[in-house]
Short mmCIF file of C-alpha atoms and ligand atoms in Angstrom, two decimals:
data_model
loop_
_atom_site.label_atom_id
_atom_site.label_comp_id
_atom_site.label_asym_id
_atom_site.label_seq_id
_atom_site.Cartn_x
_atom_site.Cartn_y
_atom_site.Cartn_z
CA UNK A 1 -30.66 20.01 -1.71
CA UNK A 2 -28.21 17.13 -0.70
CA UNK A 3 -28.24 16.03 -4.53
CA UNK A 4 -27.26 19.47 -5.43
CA UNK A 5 -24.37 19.59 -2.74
CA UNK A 6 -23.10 16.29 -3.99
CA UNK A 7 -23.00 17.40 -7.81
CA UNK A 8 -19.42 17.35 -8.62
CA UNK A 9 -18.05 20.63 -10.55
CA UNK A 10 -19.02 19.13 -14.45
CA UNK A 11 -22.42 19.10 -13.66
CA UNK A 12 -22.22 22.30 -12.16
CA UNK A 13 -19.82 23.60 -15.18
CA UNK A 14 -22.84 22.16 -17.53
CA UNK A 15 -25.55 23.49 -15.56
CA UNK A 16 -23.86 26.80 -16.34
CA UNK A 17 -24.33 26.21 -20.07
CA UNK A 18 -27.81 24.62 -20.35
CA UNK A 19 -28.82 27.93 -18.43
CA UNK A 20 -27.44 30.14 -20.88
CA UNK A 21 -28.51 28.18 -24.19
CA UNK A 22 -32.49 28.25 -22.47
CA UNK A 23 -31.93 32.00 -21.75
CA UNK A 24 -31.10 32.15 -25.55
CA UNK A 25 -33.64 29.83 -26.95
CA UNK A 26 -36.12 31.54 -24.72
CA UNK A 27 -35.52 35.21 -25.52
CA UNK A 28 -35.64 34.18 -29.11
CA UNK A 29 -39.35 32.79 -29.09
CA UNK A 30 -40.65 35.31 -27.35
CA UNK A 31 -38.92 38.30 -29.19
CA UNK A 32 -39.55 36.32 -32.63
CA UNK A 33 -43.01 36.20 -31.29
CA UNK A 34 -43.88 39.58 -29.73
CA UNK A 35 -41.91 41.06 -33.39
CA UNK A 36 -42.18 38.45 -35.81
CA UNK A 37 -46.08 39.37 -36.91
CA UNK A 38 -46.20 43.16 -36.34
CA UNK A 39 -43.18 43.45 -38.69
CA UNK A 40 -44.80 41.24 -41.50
CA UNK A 41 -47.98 43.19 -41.00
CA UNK A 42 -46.37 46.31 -41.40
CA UNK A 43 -44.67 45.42 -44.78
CA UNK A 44 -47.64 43.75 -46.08
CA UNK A 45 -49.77 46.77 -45.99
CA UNK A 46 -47.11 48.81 -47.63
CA UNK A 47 -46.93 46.18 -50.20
CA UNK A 48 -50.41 46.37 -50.82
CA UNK A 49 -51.82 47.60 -54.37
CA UNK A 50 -47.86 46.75 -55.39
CA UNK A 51 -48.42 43.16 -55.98
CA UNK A 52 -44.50 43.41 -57.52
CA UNK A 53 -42.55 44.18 -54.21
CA UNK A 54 -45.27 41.59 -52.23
CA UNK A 55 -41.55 38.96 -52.26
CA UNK A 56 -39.32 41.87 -51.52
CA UNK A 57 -41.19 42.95 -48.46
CA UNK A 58 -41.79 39.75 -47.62
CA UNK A 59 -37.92 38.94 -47.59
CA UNK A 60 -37.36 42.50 -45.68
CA UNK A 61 -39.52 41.71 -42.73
CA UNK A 62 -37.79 38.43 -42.34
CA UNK A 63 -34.51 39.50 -42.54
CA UNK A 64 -35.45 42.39 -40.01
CA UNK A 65 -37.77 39.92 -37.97
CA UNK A 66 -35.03 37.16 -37.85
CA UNK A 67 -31.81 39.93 -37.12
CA UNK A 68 -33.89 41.49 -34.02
CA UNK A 69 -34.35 38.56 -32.46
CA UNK A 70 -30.90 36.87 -32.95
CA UNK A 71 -29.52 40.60 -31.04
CA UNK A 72 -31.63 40.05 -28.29
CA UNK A 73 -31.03 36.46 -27.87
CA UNK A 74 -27.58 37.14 -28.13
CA UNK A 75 -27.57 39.70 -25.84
CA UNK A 76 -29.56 37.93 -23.58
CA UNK A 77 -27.13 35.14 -23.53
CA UNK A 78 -23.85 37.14 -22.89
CA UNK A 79 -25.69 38.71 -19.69
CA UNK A 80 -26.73 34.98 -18.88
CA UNK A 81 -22.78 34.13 -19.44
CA UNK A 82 -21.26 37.08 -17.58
CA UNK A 83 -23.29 36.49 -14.67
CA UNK A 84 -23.46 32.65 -14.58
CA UNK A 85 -19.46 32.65 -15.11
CA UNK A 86 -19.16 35.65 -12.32
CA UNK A 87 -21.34 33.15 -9.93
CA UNK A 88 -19.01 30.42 -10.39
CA UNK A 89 -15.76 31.92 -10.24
CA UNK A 90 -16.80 34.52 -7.03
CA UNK A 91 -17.29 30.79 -4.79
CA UNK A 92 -14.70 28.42 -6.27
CA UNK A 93 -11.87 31.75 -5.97
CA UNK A 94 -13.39 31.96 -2.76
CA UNK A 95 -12.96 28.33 -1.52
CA UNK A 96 -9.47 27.99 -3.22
CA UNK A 97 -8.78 31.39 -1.27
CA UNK A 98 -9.19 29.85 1.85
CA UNK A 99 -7.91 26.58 0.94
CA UNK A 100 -4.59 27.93 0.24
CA UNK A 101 -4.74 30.90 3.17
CA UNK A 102 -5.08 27.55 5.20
CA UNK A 103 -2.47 25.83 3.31
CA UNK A 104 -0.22 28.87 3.81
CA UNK A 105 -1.26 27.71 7.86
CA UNK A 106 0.03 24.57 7.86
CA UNK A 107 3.87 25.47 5.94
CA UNK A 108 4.10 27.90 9.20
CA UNK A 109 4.07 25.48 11.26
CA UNK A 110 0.29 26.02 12.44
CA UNK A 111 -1.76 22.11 12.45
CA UNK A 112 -4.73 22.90 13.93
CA UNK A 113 -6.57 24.69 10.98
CA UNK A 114 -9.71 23.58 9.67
CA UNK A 115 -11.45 24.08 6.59
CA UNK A 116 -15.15 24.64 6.18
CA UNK A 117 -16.80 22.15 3.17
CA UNK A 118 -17.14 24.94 0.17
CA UNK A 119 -20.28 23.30 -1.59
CA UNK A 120 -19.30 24.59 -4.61
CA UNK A 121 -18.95 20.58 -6.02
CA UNK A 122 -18.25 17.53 -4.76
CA UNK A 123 -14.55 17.78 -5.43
CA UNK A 124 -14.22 20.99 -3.51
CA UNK A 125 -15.52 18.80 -0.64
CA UNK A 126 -13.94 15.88 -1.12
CA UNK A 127 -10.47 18.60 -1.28
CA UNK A 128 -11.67 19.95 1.69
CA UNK A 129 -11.91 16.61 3.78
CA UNK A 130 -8.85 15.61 2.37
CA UNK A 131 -7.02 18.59 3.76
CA UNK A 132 -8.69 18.75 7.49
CA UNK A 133 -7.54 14.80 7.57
CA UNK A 134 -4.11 15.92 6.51
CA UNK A 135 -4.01 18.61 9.09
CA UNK A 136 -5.14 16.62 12.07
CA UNK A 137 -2.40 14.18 11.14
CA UNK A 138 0.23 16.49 10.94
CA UNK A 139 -1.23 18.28 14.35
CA UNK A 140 -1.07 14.68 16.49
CA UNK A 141 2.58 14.13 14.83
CA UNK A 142 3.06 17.45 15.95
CA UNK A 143 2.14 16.82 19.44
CA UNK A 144 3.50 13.51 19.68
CA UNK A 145 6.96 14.41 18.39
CA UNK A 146 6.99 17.52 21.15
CA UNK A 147 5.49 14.69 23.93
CA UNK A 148 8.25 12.20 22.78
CA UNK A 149 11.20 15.09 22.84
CA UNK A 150 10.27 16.13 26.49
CA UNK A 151 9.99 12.30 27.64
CA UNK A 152 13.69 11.44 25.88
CA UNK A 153 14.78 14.71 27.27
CA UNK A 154 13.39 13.58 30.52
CA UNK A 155 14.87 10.11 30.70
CA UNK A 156 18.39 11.07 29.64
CA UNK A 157 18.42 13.74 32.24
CA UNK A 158 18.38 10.89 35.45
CA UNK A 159 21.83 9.00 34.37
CA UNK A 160 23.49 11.42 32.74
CA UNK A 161 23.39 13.57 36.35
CA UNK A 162 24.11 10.72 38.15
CA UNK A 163 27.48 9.81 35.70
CA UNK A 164 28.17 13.64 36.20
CA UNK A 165 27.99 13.78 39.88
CA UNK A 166 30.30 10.62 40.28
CA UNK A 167 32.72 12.10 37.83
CA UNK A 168 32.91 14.97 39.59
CA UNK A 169 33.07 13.40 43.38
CA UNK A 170 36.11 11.35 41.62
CA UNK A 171 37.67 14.68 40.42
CA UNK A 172 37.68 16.19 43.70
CA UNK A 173 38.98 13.22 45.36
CA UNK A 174 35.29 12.88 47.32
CA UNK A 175 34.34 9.03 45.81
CA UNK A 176 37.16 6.86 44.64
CA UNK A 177 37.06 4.62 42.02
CA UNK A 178 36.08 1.40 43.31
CA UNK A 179 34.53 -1.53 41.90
CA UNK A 180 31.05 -0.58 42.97
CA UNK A 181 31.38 2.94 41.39
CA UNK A 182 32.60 1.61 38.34
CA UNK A 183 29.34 -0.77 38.55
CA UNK A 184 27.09 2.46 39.56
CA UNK A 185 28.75 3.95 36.27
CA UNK A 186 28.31 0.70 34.18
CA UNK A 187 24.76 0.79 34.77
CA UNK A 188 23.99 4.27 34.17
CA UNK A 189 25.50 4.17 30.84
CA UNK A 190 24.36 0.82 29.91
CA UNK A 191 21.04 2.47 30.50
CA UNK A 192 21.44 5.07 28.13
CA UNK A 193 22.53 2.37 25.76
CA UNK A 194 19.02 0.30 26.27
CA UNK A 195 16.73 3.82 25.88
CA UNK A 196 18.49 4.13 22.64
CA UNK A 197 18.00 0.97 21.30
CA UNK A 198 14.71 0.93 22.59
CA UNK A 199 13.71 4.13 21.21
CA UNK A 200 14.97 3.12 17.78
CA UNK A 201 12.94 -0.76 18.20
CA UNK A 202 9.69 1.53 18.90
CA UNK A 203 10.61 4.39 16.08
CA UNK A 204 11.19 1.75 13.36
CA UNK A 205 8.14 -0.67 14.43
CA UNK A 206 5.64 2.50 14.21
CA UNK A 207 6.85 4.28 11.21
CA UNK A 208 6.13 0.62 9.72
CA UNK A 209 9.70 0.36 8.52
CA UNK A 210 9.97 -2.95 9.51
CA UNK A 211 11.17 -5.65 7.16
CA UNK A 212 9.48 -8.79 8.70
CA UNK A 213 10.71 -12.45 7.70
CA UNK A 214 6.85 -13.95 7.95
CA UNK A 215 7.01 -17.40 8.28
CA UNK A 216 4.38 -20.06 9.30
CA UNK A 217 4.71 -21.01 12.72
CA UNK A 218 3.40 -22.91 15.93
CA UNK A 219 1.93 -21.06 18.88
CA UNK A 220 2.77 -23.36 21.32
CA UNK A 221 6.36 -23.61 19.76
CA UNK A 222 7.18 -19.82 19.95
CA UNK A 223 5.87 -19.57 23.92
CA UNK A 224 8.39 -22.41 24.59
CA UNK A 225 10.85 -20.50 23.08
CA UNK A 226 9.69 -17.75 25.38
CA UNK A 227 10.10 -19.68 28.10
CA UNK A 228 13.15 -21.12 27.60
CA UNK A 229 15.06 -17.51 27.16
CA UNK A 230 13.38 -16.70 30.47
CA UNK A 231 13.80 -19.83 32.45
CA UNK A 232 16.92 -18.54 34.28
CA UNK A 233 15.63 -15.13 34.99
CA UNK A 234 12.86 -16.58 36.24
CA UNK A 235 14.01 -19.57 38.61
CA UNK A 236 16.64 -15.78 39.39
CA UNK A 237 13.56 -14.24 40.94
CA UNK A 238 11.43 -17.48 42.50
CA UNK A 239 8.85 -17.12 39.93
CA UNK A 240 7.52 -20.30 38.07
CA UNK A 241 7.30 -20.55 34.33
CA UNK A 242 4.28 -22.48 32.67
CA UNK A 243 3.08 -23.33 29.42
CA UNK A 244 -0.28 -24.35 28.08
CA UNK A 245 -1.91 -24.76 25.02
CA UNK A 246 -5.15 -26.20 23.55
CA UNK A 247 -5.05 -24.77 19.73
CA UNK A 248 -2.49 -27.91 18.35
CA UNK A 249 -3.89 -27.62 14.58
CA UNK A 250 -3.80 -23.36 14.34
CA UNK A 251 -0.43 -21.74 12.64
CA UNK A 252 0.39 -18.50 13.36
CA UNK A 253 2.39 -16.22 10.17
CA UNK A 254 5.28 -14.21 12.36
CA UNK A 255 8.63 -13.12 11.88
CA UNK A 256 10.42 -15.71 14.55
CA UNK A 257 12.69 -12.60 16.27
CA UNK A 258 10.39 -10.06 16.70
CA UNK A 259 7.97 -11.85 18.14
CA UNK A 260 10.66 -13.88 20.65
CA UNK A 261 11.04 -9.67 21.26
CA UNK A 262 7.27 -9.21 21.57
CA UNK A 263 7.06 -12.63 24.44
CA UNK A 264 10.49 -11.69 25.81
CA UNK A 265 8.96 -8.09 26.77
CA UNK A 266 5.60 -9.40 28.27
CA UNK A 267 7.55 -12.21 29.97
CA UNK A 268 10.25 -9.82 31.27
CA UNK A 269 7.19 -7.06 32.87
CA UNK A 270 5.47 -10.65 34.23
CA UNK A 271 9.24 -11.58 36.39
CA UNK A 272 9.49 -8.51 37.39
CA UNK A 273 5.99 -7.42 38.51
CA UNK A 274 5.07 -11.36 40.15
CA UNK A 275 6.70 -11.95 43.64
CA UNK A 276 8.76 -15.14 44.76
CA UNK A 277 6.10 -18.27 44.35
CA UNK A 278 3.87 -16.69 41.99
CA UNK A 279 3.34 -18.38 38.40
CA UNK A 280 3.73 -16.61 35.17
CA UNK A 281 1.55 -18.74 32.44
CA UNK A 282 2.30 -18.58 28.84
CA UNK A 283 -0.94 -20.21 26.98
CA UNK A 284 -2.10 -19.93 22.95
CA UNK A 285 -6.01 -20.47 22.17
CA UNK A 286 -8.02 -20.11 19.30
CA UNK A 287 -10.56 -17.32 18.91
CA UNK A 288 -12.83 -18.07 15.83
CA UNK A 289 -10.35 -16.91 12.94
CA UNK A 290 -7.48 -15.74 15.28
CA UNK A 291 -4.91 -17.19 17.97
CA UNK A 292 -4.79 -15.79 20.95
CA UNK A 293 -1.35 -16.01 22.88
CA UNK A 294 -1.58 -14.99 26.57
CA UNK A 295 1.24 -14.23 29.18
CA UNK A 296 -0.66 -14.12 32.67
CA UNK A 297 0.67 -13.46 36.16
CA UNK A 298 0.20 -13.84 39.48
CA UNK A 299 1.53 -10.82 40.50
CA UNK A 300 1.27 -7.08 41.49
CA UNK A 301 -1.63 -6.11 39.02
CA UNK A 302 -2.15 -3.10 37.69
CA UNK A 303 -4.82 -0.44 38.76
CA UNK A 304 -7.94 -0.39 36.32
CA UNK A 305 -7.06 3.58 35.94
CA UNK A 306 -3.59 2.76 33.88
CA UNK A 307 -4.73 -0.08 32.30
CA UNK A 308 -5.73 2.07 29.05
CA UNK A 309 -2.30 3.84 29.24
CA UNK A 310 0.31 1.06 29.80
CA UNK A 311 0.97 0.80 25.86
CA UNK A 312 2.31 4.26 25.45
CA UNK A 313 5.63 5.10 25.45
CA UNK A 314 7.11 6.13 28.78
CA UNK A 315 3.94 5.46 30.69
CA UNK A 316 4.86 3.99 33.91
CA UNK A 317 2.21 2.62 36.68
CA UNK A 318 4.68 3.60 39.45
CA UNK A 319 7.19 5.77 38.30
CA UNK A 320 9.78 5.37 41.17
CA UNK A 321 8.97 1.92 41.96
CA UNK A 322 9.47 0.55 38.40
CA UNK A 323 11.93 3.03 37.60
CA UNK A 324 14.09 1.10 40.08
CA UNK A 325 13.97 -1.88 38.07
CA UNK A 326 16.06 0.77 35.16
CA UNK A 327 12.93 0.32 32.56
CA UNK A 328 12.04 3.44 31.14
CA UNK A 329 8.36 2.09 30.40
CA UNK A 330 8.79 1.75 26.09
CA UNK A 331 9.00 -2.05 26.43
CA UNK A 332 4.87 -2.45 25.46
CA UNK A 333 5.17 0.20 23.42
CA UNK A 334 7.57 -2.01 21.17
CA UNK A 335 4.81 -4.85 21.71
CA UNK A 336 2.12 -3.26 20.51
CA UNK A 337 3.57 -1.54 17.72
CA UNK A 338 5.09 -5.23 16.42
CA UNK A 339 1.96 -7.27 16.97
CA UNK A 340 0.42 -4.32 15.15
CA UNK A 341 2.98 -4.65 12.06
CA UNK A 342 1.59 -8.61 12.41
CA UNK A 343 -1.84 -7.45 11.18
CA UNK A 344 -2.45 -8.27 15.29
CA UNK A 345 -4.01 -6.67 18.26
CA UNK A 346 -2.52 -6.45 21.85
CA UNK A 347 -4.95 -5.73 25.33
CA UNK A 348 -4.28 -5.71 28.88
CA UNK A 349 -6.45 -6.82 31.87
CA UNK A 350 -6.22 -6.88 35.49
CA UNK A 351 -8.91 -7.18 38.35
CA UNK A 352 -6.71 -4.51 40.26
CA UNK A 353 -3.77 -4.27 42.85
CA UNK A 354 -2.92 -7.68 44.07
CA UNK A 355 -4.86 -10.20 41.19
CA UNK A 356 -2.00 -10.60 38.75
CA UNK A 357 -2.04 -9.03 34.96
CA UNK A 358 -3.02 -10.69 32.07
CA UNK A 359 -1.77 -9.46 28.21
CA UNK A 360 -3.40 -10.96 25.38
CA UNK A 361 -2.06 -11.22 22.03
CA UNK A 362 -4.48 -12.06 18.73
CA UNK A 363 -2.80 -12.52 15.39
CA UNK A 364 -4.75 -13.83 12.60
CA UNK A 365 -4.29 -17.92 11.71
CA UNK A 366 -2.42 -18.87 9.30
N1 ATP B 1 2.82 -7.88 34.20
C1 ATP B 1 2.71 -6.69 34.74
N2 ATP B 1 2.26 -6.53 36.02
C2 ATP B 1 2.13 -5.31 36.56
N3 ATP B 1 2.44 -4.15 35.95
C3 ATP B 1 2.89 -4.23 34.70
C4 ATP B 1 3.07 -5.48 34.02
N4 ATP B 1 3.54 -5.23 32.79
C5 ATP B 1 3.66 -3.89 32.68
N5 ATP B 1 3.29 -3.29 33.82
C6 ATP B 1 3.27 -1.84 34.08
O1 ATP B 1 3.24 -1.18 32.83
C7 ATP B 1 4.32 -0.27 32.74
C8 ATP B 1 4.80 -0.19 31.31
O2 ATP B 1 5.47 -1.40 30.96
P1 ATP B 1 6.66 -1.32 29.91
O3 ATP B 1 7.15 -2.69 29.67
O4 ATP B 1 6.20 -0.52 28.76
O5 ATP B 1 7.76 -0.45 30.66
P2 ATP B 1 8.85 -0.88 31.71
O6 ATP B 1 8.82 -2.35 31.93
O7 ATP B 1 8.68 -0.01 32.92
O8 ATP B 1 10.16 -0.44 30.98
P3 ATP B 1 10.92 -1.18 29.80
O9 ATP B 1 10.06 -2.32 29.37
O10 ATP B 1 11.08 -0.11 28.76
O11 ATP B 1 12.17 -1.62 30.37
C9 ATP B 1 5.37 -0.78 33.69
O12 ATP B 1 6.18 0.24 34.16
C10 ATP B 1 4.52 -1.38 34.79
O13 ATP B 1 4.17 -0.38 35.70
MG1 MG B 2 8.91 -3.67 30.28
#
């Protein structure tokens, strides 16, 4: 039964043909041999006491033997034909019916359609598959393109009303333009500037448009890098800066600016989720074939309920607390969709509220 599902549509096609040559073959040895003897028996006595026409009646009961049974057979075989032909073409027009009543689905804008698996050949099936996978890509797209509109949508909406309300309290003489306005304005717009180039960073790394420049490189060299960009920030906020490393020999392959983008954005979260006196530590490992790069804190934490979600784009653990600190929560999005593009993996832990985060990076060694 499973063989017979898996036969592909040439087997099925020849299947078709055997049946109608054995239909043939078949009606022909048993006609030949129901007709075949009466016939000679029948000419023989006539020929009898004529020993002259003996040949000629002879020849006559073959010809008539031999031209029944090639009808029949014939016949027999066209009805075989007809109705193996009718067979085939009633479930494959039927399949390619639905397929393209589904397909006719999808170009109006419906994703969620499913096909059922034909059976009439493995390439039906395989068609099939190929088309549910296709749909259930285009549905997520779908979903995540609506999700990612309504976030934007959402995240534009906060400083644009806030550069409209102070442009209108200057209009009407309410506010007037004062260095700290023109600093509340600053901001505002210079956070509409970051969204954008952050939601072009996180476009471009998923789409996996991204041109990296891989080169071979040290672990421990790119977290000093790290560190060194984020020294001042750091000693801004009270917050010490380590780094450790036990993996000398290991090489890493990474393009040297997105991944400074990659440490800069763990680094950054780490400042500004760690209170004064806590320790942010920046430390590379190996793991078997991989390198593991780390960037741990002592800080806040983060509940074990959004530790699955923190990757996505706009997810934020506390929305008006970090919202306060202007990020718009697409800055691990843009991690884990580079260290992705690296052929790497990204995961977050935390014991909970209080016991510091810790985000691990593995990229294969070089
Ligand atoms: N080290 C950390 N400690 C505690 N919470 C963290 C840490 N890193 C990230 N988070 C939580 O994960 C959320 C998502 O981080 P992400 O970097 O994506 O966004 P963001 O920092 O809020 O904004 P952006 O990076 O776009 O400026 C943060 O809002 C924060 O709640
Ligand atoms: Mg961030």
């Amino acid at each position: 039964m499973n063989r017979l599902a898996r036969a592909g549509i040439a087997a099925r096609l020849m299947t078709a043909m055997v049946l109608v040559v054995v239909s043939a073959a078949l009606t022909a040895w048993l006609v030949g041999g129901a007709v075949g003897p009466a016939l000679f028996h029948r000419h023989m006595l006539r020929a009898e006491g004529s020993p002259g026409t003996v040949v000629e009646h002879a020849e006559r009961a073959f010809a008539s033997a031999s031209a029944l049974t090639m009808a029949v057979a014939l016949t027999a075989s066209v009805l075989t034909a007809l109705l193996a032909s009718m067979v085939l073409a009633r479930r494959i027009g039927a399949s390619l019916g639905s397929m393209s009543g589904a397909a006719g689905e999808v170009a109006s804008g419906h994703f969620d359609v499913q096909l059922a698996r034909p059976r009439v050949g493995a390439e039906f099936d395989e068609l099939a598959d190929a088309f549910n996978a296709m749909a259930a890509r285009l549905n997520a797209d779908e979903a995540l393109r609506r999700r990612l509109m309504a976030d934007v949508a959402h995240e534009l909406r906060t400083p644009v009303a806030t550069i409209t309300a102070y442009l209108d309290a200057l209009e009407d003489g309410v506010t007037q333009l004062t260095p700290e306005t023109m600093d509340v304005l600053r901001a505002q717009a210079s956070r509409l500037a970051r969204l954008a180039t952050d939601l072009a960073a996180v476009t471009q790394a998923e789409s996996g448009a991204l041109n990296l420049h891989l080169h071979a490189a040290s672990p421990i060299e790119l977290l000093q890098a790290a560190a060194l960009a984020a020294r001042a920030r750091a000693e801004g906020s009270g917050v010490q800066l380590v780094v450790e490393a036990d993996c000398a020999a290991a090489q890493v392959c990474v393009d040297r600016d997105r991944f400074a983008q990659v440490l800069g954005n763990l680094v950054d979260n780490a400042i500004l989720h760690t209170p004064r006196g806590g320790t942010i530590t920046l430390a590379a490992s190996e793991a078997g074939a991989r390198v593991r790069l780390s960037v741990i804190d002592t800080g806040e934490g983060i509940p074990a309920e959004h530790l699955p979600h923190v990757f996505e784009r706009f997810y934020r653990v506390d929305l008006a607390r970090d919202r306060v600190h202007g990020g718009s929560g697409i800055g691990l999005a843009i991690v884990r969709a580079l260290v992705q593009a690296h052929g790497g993996t990204v995961s977050a832990r935390s014991d909970g509220l209080g016991a510091g985060s810790r985000f691990d990076i593995e990229l294969p060694a070089a």
